[in-house]
GROMACS .gro file of C-alpha atoms in nm:
model
  372
    1MET     CA    1   2.999   0.471   1.884
    2THR     CA    2   2.804   0.840   1.787
    3PRO     CA    3   2.487   0.963   1.860
    4GLN     CA    4   2.386   0.973   1.500
    5ILE     CA    5   2.497   0.608   1.416
    6GLU     CA    6   2.291   0.506   1.746
    7ILE     CA    7   1.992   0.720   1.633
    8GLN     CA    8   1.999   0.511   1.314
    9ILE     CA    9   2.061   0.166   1.458
   10ILE     CA   10   1.745   0.242   1.682
   11ALA     CA   11   1.521   0.394   1.378
   12VAL     CA   12   1.633   0.004   1.172
   13ILE     CA   13   1.560  -0.186   1.494
   14VAL     CA   14   1.211  -0.013   1.533
   15ALA     CA   15   1.130  -0.053   1.179
   16ALA     CA   16   1.216  -0.447   1.123
   17ALA     CA   17   1.018  -0.460   1.447
   18CYS     CA   18   0.703  -0.255   1.351
   19ALA     CA   19   0.680  -0.443   1.015
   20LEU     CA   20   0.677  -0.757   1.146
   21PRO     CA   21   0.332  -0.773   1.347
   22GLY     CA   22   0.245  -0.469   1.111
   23THR     CA   23   0.261  -0.733   0.795
   24PHE     CA   24  -0.051  -0.913   0.887
   25LEU     CA   25  -0.237  -0.644   1.017
   26VAL     CA   26  -0.271  -0.522   0.636
   27LEU     CA   27  -0.346  -0.853   0.541
   28ARG     CA   28  -0.619  -0.911   0.775
   29ARG     CA   29  -0.724  -0.512   0.693
   30MET     CA   30  -0.682  -0.418   1.012
   31SER     CA   31  -0.386  -0.153   0.950
   32MET     CA   32  -0.632   0.142   1.145
   33MET     CA   33  -0.618  -0.070   1.416
   34SER     CA   34  -0.242  -0.002   1.506
   35ASP     CA   35  -0.295   0.378   1.515
   36SER     CA   36  -0.592   0.320   1.788
   37ILE     CA   37  -0.378   0.136   1.982
   38THR     CA   38  -0.048   0.307   1.958
   39HIS     CA   39  -0.290   0.623   2.102
   40THR     CA   40  -0.504   0.413   2.356
   41ILE     CA   41  -0.222   0.259   2.532
   42LEU     CA   42  -0.134   0.556   2.691
   43LEU     CA   43  -0.444   0.520   2.910
   44GLY     CA   44  -0.261   0.189   3.021
   45ILE     CA   45   0.042   0.378   3.147
   46VAL     CA   46  -0.136   0.597   3.288
   47LEU     CA   47  -0.358   0.398   3.499
   48ALA     CA   48  -0.048   0.165   3.573
   49PHE     CA   49   0.161   0.463   3.714
   50PHE     CA   50  -0.098   0.561   3.937
   51VAL     CA   51  -0.095   0.242   4.092
   52THR     CA   52   0.331   0.192   4.095
   53HIS     CA   53   0.397   0.548   4.073
   54ASP     CA   54   0.722   0.511   3.886
   55LEU     CA   55   0.765   0.564   3.541
   56SER     CA   56   1.009   0.267   3.504
   57SER     CA   57   0.843   0.004   3.646
   58PRO     CA   58   0.767  -0.327   3.430
   59LEU     CA   59   0.363  -0.307   3.504
   60LEU     CA   60   0.321   0.008   3.270
   61ILE     CA   61   0.437  -0.218   2.985
   62ALA     CA   62   0.200  -0.457   3.101
   63GLY     CA   63  -0.053  -0.212   3.162
   64ALA     CA   64  -0.038  -0.067   2.829
   65ALA     CA   65  -0.017  -0.403   2.624
   66LEU     CA   66  -0.350  -0.497   2.826
   67MET     CA   67  -0.519  -0.184   2.719
   68GLY     CA   68  -0.438  -0.261   2.367
   69VAL     CA   69  -0.610  -0.553   2.367
   70VAL     CA   70  -0.914  -0.407   2.561
   71THR     CA   71  -0.906  -0.129   2.268
   72VAL     CA   72  -0.902  -0.448   2.000
   73TRP     CA   73  -1.229  -0.599   2.243
   74LEU     CA   74  -1.411  -0.322   2.283
   75THR     CA   75  -1.393  -0.214   1.903
   76GLU     CA   76  -1.502  -0.590   1.796
   77MET     CA   77  -1.778  -0.594   2.081
   78LEU     CA   78  -1.940  -0.236   1.861
   79SER     CA   79  -1.876  -0.387   1.549
   80ARG     CA   80  -2.028  -0.717   1.621
   81THR     CA   81  -2.336  -0.527   1.697
   82ARG     CA   82  -2.386  -0.457   1.324
   83LEU     CA   83  -2.472  -0.076   1.434
   84LEU     CA   84  -2.163   0.050   1.347
   85ALA     CA   85  -1.925  -0.046   1.114
   86GLU     CA   86  -1.524  -0.144   1.236
   87ASP     CA   87  -1.397   0.179   1.121
   88ALA     CA   88  -1.690   0.381   1.290
   89ALA     CA   89  -1.617   0.161   1.626
   90ILE     CA   90  -1.215   0.242   1.597
   91GLY     CA   91  -1.359   0.616   1.520
   92VAL     CA   92  -1.551   0.560   1.886
   93VAL     CA   93  -1.341   0.364   2.107
   94PHE     CA   94  -1.016   0.496   2.022
   95PRO     CA   95  -1.045   0.890   2.106
   96LEU     CA   96  -1.269   0.816   2.409
   97LEU     CA   97  -0.966   0.568   2.577
   98PHE     CA   98  -0.704   0.862   2.463
   99SER     CA   99  -0.940   1.102   2.588
  100ILE     CA  100  -0.976   1.005   2.916
  101ALA     CA  101  -0.566   0.935   2.926
  102ILE     CA  102  -0.517   1.295   2.824
  103ILE     CA  103  -0.726   1.449   3.124
  104LEU     CA  104  -0.590   1.191   3.380
  105ILE     CA  105  -0.256   1.305   3.289
  106THR     CA  106  -0.374   1.681   3.309
  107ARG     CA  107  -0.587   1.652   3.605
  108TYR     CA  108  -0.359   1.461   3.835
  109ALA     CA  109  -0.036   1.385   3.658
  110GLY     CA  110   0.114   1.730   3.577
  111SER     CA  111   0.422   1.757   3.735
  112VAL     CA  112   0.507   1.406   3.598
  113HIS     CA  113   0.731   1.331   3.292
  114LEU     CA  114   0.413   1.213   3.075
  115ASP     CA  115   0.434   1.428   2.790
  116THR     CA  116   0.175   1.394   2.590
  117ASP     CA  117   0.370   1.604   2.268
  118SER     CA  118   0.653   1.357   2.314
  119VAL     CA  119   0.447   1.051   2.327
  120LEU     CA  120   0.264   1.171   1.984
  121LEU     CA  121   0.572   1.269   1.836
  122GLY     CA  122   0.868   1.127   1.995
  123GLU     CA  123   1.221   1.245   2.013
  124LEU     CA  124   1.523   1.028   1.890
  125ALA     CA  125   1.756   1.273   1.906
  126PHE     CA  126   1.723   1.229   2.261
  127ALA     CA  127   1.759   0.861   2.274
  128PRO     CA  128   2.161   0.823   2.290
  129PHE     CA  129   2.130   1.067   2.606
  130ASP     CA  130   1.962   0.784   2.807
  131ARG     CA  131   2.259   0.513   2.843
  132MET     CA  132   2.268   0.186   2.936
  133ILE     CA  133   2.542   0.133   3.246
  134LEU     CA  134   2.639  -0.216   3.306
  135TRP     CA  135   2.881  -0.318   3.575
  136GLY     CA  136   2.992   0.052   3.565
  137ARG     CA  137   3.038   0.067   3.167
  138ASP     CA  138   2.862   0.243   2.940
  139VAL     CA  139   2.746   0.011   2.665
  140GLY     CA  140   2.528   0.212   2.456
  141ALA     CA  141   2.171   0.412   2.459
  142LYS     CA  142   1.932   0.206   2.656
  143ALA     CA  143   1.656   0.201   2.368
  144ILE     CA  144   1.900  -0.002   2.108
  145TYR     CA  145   1.820  -0.288   2.386
  146THR     CA  146   1.504  -0.220   2.492
  147THR     CA  147   1.385  -0.241   2.099
  148GLY     CA  148   1.632  -0.506   1.962
  149ILE     CA  149   1.425  -0.744   2.247
  150LEU     CA  150   1.135  -0.607   2.103
  151LEU     CA  151   1.279  -0.713   1.756
  152VAL     CA  152   1.362  -1.058   1.869
  153ILE     CA  153   1.041  -1.099   2.055
  154ASN     CA  154   0.829  -1.024   1.725
  155LEU     CA  155   1.056  -1.204   1.538
  156ALA     CA  156   1.020  -1.534   1.760
  157ALA     CA  157   0.651  -1.503   1.793
  158VAL     CA  158   0.649  -1.492   1.375
  159VAL     CA  159   0.890  -1.803   1.301
  160LEU     CA  160   0.721  -1.990   1.564
  161LEU     CA  161   0.385  -1.883   1.511
  162PHE     CA  162   0.414  -1.832   1.113
  163LYS     CA  163   0.191  -2.113   0.982
  164GLU     CA  164  -0.059  -2.008   1.221
  165LEU     CA  165  -0.079  -1.632   1.145
  166LYS     CA  166  -0.081  -1.723   0.761
  167ILE     CA  167  -0.356  -1.939   0.811
  168ALA     CA  168  -0.574  -1.712   1.038
  169ALA     CA  169  -0.496  -1.432   0.825
  170PHE     CA  170  -0.585  -1.596   0.485
  171ASP     CA  171  -0.849  -1.850   0.592
  172PRO     CA  172  -1.011  -1.814   0.970
  173MET     CA  173  -1.242  -2.076   0.909
  174LEU     CA  174  -0.945  -2.331   0.733
  175ALA     CA  175  -0.731  -2.218   1.124
  176ALA     CA  176  -1.067  -2.335   1.309
  177VAL     CA  177  -1.089  -2.663   1.123
  178LEU     CA  178  -0.752  -2.727   1.200
  179GLY     CA  179  -0.792  -2.703   1.543
  180PHE     CA  180  -0.630  -2.385   1.654
  181SER     CA  181  -0.865  -2.097   1.764
  182PRO     CA  182  -0.859  -1.790   1.540
  183ALA     CA  183  -0.973  -1.552   1.808
  184LEU     CA  184  -0.695  -1.643   2.003
  185VAL     CA  185  -0.433  -1.604   1.700
  186HIS     CA  186  -0.651  -1.286   1.653
  187TYR     CA  187  -0.528  -1.138   2.001
  188GLY     CA  188  -0.214  -1.299   2.013
  189LEU     CA  189  -0.177  -1.049   1.728
  190MET     CA  190  -0.312  -0.718   1.895
  191THR     CA  191  -0.116  -0.807   2.156
  192LEU     CA  192   0.179  -0.838   1.988
  193VAL     CA  193   0.115  -0.503   1.823
  194SER     CA  194   0.073  -0.348   2.160
  195LEU     CA  195   0.374  -0.418   2.292
  196THR     CA  196   0.547  -0.336   1.981
  197ALA     CA  197   0.395   0.008   2.020
  198VAL     CA  198   0.440   0.091   2.386
  199GLY     CA  199   0.772  -0.070   2.342
  200ALA     CA  200   0.905   0.158   2.033
  201PHE     CA  201   0.669   0.489   2.109
  202GLN     CA  202   0.940   0.632   2.381
  203ALA     CA  203   1.199   0.640   2.194
  204VAL     CA  204   1.019   0.735   1.810
  205GLY     CA  205   0.658   0.858   1.930
  206SER     CA  206   0.323   0.703   1.808
  207VAL     CA  207   0.306   0.826   1.496
  208LEU     CA  208   0.637   0.680   1.376
  209VAL     CA  209   0.559   0.404   1.500
  210VAL     CA  210   0.222   0.366   1.292
  211ALA     CA  211   0.425   0.486   0.981
  212PHE     CA  212   0.672   0.229   1.047
  213MET     CA  213   0.375  -0.081   1.118
  214ILE     CA  214   0.181   0.006   0.831
  215GLY     CA  215   0.407   0.181   0.574
  216PRO     CA  216   0.657  -0.035   0.470
  217PRO     CA  217   0.429  -0.369   0.453
  218VAL     CA  218   0.217  -0.192   0.246
  219THR     CA  219   0.438  -0.107   0.047
  220ALA     CA  220   0.573  -0.465  -0.007
  221TYR     CA  221   0.235  -0.565  -0.060
  222LEU     CA  222   0.254  -0.410  -0.404
  223LEU     CA  223   0.587  -0.590  -0.466
  224THR     CA  224   0.499  -0.936  -0.392
  225ASP     CA  225   0.234  -1.203  -0.338
  226ASP     CA  226   0.483  -1.432  -0.110
  227LEU     CA  227   0.444  -1.319   0.283
  228LYS     CA  228   0.790  -1.448   0.358
  229HIS     CA  229   0.880  -1.229   0.101
  230MET     CA  230   0.669  -0.951   0.210
  231LEU     CA  231   0.817  -1.002   0.586
  232ILE     CA  232   1.141  -0.974   0.501
  233LEU     CA  233   1.105  -0.674   0.210
  234SER     CA  234   0.891  -0.521   0.523
  235GLY     CA  235   1.185  -0.506   0.743
  236VAL     CA  236   1.455  -0.391   0.481
  237THR     CA  237   1.218  -0.104   0.366
  238GLY     CA  238   1.160   0.047   0.692
  239ALA     CA  239   1.518   0.008   0.757
  240VAL     CA  240   1.599   0.199   0.472
  241ASN     CA  241   1.311   0.441   0.572
  242GLY     CA  242   1.429   0.534   0.923
  243ILE     CA  243   1.831   0.573   0.729
  244LEU     CA  244   1.731   0.799   0.478
  245GLY     CA  245   1.496   0.997   0.710
  246TYR     CA  246   1.772   1.063   0.919
  247GLN     CA  247   1.986   1.185   0.652
  248ALA     CA  248   1.718   1.410   0.539
  249ALA     CA  249   1.679   1.532   0.899
  250ALA     CA  250   2.023   1.644   0.971
  251PHE     CA  251   2.005   1.809   0.571
  252PHE     CA  252   1.669   1.995   0.671
  253ASP     CA  253   1.741   2.049   1.026
  254VAL     CA  254   1.389   1.917   1.046
  255SER     CA  255   1.243   1.634   1.335
  256ILE     CA  256   1.373   1.316   1.300
  257ALA     CA  257   1.068   1.114   1.352
  258GLY     CA  258   0.853   1.321   1.108
  259SER     CA  259   1.143   1.336   0.833
  260MET     CA  260   1.116   0.935   0.870
  261ALA     CA  261   0.749   0.925   0.851
  262VAL     CA  262   0.765   1.153   0.554
  263VAL     CA  263   1.037   0.944   0.357
  264THR     CA  264   0.790   0.663   0.436
  265GLY     CA  265   0.529   0.789   0.275
  266ILE     CA  266   0.742   0.958  -0.056
  267VAL     CA  267   0.887   0.540  -0.067
  268PHE     CA  268   0.526   0.430  -0.047
  269LEU     CA  269   0.408   0.679  -0.290
  270GLY     CA  270   0.676   0.582  -0.548
  271VAL     CA  271   0.626   0.189  -0.556
  272PHE     CA  272   0.243   0.304  -0.550
  273ILE     CA  273   0.276   0.481  -0.919
  274PHE     CA  274   0.569   0.266  -1.034
  275ALA     CA  275   0.531  -0.087  -0.893
  276PRO     CA  276   0.570  -0.371  -1.161
  277ARG     CA  277   0.261  -0.532  -1.129
  278ARG     CA  278   0.014  -0.356  -0.931
  279GLY     CA  279   0.135   0.019  -0.943
  280LEU     CA  280  -0.079   0.275  -1.070
  281ILE     CA  281   0.072   0.343  -1.384
  282ARG     CA  282   0.076  -0.036  -1.461
  283SER     CA  283  -0.300  -0.044  -1.363
  284LEU     CA  284  -0.374   0.285  -1.623
  285LEU     CA  285  -0.176   0.023  -1.899
  286LYS     CA  286  -0.347  -0.251  -1.820
  287ARG     CA  287  -0.695  -0.112  -1.826
  288ARG     CA  288  -0.641   0.071  -2.121
  289ASN     CA  289  -0.525  -0.270  -2.265
  290GLN     CA  290  -0.846  -0.451  -2.150
  291LYS     CA  291  -1.041  -0.143  -2.311
  292ILE     CA  292  -0.861  -0.176  -2.648
  293GLU     CA  293  -0.919  -0.546  -2.647
  294PHE     CA  294  -1.296  -0.533  -2.574
  295SER     CA  295  -1.312  -0.310  -2.821
  296LYS     CA  296  -1.154  -0.510  -3.085
  297ALA     CA  297  -1.367  -0.827  -2.967
  298VAL     CA  298  -1.674  -0.586  -2.996
  299MET     CA  299  -1.566  -0.506  -3.371
  300PHE     CA  300  -1.523  -0.794  -3.488
  301LEU     CA  301  -1.824  -0.978  -3.353
  302HIS     CA  302  -2.012  -0.683  -3.521
  303LEU     CA  303  -1.847  -0.762  -3.835
  304LEU     CA  304  -1.872  -1.150  -3.813
  305ASN     CA  305  -2.244  -1.070  -3.742
  306HIS     CA  306  -2.318  -0.849  -4.017
  307GLU     CA  307  -2.115  -1.048  -4.282
  308ASN     CA  308  -2.255  -1.094  -4.629
  309SER     CA  309  -2.608  -0.941  -4.502
  310PRO     CA  310  -2.782  -0.628  -4.679
  311GLU     CA  311  -2.682  -0.420  -4.392
  312GLU     CA  312  -2.316  -0.481  -4.430
  313PRO     CA  313  -2.265  -0.162  -4.651
  314SER     CA  314  -2.374   0.064  -4.393
  315GLU     CA  315  -2.279  -0.169  -4.070
  316ALA     CA  316  -1.910  -0.237  -4.146
  317GLY     CA  317  -1.847   0.043  -4.393
  318VAL     CA  318  -1.532   0.236  -4.302
  319ASP     CA  319  -1.724   0.604  -4.260
  320THR     CA  320  -2.009   0.408  -4.115
  321VAL     CA  321  -1.945   0.165  -3.881
  322HIS     CA  322  -1.878   0.402  -3.621
  323THR     CA  323  -2.246   0.521  -3.581
  324HIS     CA  324  -2.378   0.157  -3.541
  325LEU     CA  325  -2.128   0.092  -3.234
  326HIS     CA  326  -2.168   0.487  -3.102
  327TRP     CA  327  -1.798   0.540  -3.064
  328THR     CA  328  -1.547   0.802  -3.209
  329CYS     CA  329  -1.413   0.831  -3.576
  330LYS     CA  330  -1.082   0.860  -3.415
  331PHE     CA  331  -1.117   0.534  -3.175
  332THR     CA  332  -1.271   0.331  -3.482
  333GLY     CA  333  -1.024   0.417  -3.684
  334ARG     CA  334  -0.711   0.299  -3.399
  335ILE     CA  335  -0.917  -0.003  -3.337
  336ILE     CA  336  -0.955  -0.124  -3.715
  337LYS     CA  337  -0.599  -0.003  -3.743
  338SER     CA  338  -0.514  -0.295  -3.464
  339LEU     CA  339  -0.711  -0.561  -3.633
  340ALA     CA  340  -0.600  -0.516  -3.959
  341ARG     CA  341  -0.217  -0.533  -3.776
  342ASP     CA  342  -0.339  -0.858  -3.610
  343GLY     CA  343  -0.436  -0.959  -3.986
  344TYR     CA  344  -0.813  -1.005  -3.877
  345VAL     CA  345  -0.957  -0.743  -4.113
  346GLU     CA  346  -0.854  -0.547  -4.403
  347ILE     CA  347  -1.060  -0.286  -4.592
  348LEU     CA  348  -1.188  -0.397  -4.966
  349GLY     CA  349  -1.398  -0.127  -5.154
  350GLY     CA  350  -1.465   0.095  -4.843
  351LEU     CA  351  -1.608  -0.159  -4.602
  352VAL     CA  352  -1.419  -0.362  -4.344
  353LYS     CA  353  -1.380  -0.713  -4.397
  354LEU     CA  354  -1.285  -1.011  -4.207
  355THR     CA  355  -0.952  -1.176  -4.354
  356SER     CA  356  -0.922  -1.579  -4.356
  357LEU     CA  357  -0.725  -1.552  -4.065
  358GLY     CA  358  -1.002  -1.348  -3.888
  359ARG     CA  359  -1.237  -1.628  -3.955
  360THR     CA  360  -1.039  -1.909  -3.855
  361ASP     CA  361  -0.764  -1.784  -3.553
  362GLY     CA  362  -0.957  -1.437  -3.456
  363ILE     CA  363  -1.317  -1.654  -3.416
  364ASP     CA  364  -1.128  -1.856  -3.142
  365HIS     CA  365  -0.891  -1.591  -2.970
  366TYR     CA  366  -1.198  -1.412  -2.909
  367ASN     CA  367  -1.420  -1.713  -2.820
  368GLU     CA  368  -1.167  -1.806  -2.601
  369LEU     CA  369  -1.107  -1.463  -2.457
  370PHE     CA  370  -1.492  -1.464  -2.381
  371SER     CA  371  -1.486  -1.757  -2.180
  372LYS     CA  372  -1.221  -1.646  -1.939
   0.00000   0.00000   0.00000
């Protein structure tokens, strides 16, 4: 297997592993917590290293995961005081813990291979050089297996606890009524996020972990309302972003992790603009149509209110009605033409008059519209 293929496999696995807990972070409106955790776990790694003096010790993973939970706890503790909003609490805790880790590394571990640049940006190009040797045989890049185990853990957790995660994400009160602790589910999810971050950042860096953990889920969120479909679509989108990002990096000769993050952003932007149900274009068209429909209703009720009244020649005149509605002549003409196409109005003797269809179907239509 070539290094190029191994790099893309690692990217696909990491993207899928990050998308699973990331989906629930997006649904719980805790996206920025992933950024906080992926940085503050560095302090857990540093403290665990000071205890073990071994960069390959599994205690480093345990320390990082524990620090991720501590980050969440400190953030929520500050937020519960109601003196700080959650985003402000993250803005306090995240830089504090991360800066402590940087100071400890530069002061006490300068000669140790704890490179803050590689922690942040990662370097997928080096991943194939760290080989997995079993019984004297090279079986591939070690990162394939470590991230593969991470994916299996996340997948098993989501499958086994799908109901609990779903209910806790959408209705914590119902979760408590059904007999399981929303807080336990919450901290379990945060532990999963921490494990994912520490298991993936060595290969891809914390920036790409955040990109994979949030980018694909928010992309899928714009495309579907079904949680199962959202989880699947998040994983597939992340995998595609990883492959396209690698191809772009190879073509332009740039950072692999950076290219994947950029592709993730570009794909999200494309979906954000063109999504059939929640895209920007669809939203603008929907707002435009709502404005037209509301204006048609206002015009219809205005004509109905002044029909056969002494003020009708002025209030319903083709050349004067716009002054009473405070609209432009051009916009008023568009509304009249639209109502005429519906068969609700007609122009007789310079007046905009309701048709017989307008007095029957039109009244029912707009009554139903305003009752919604």
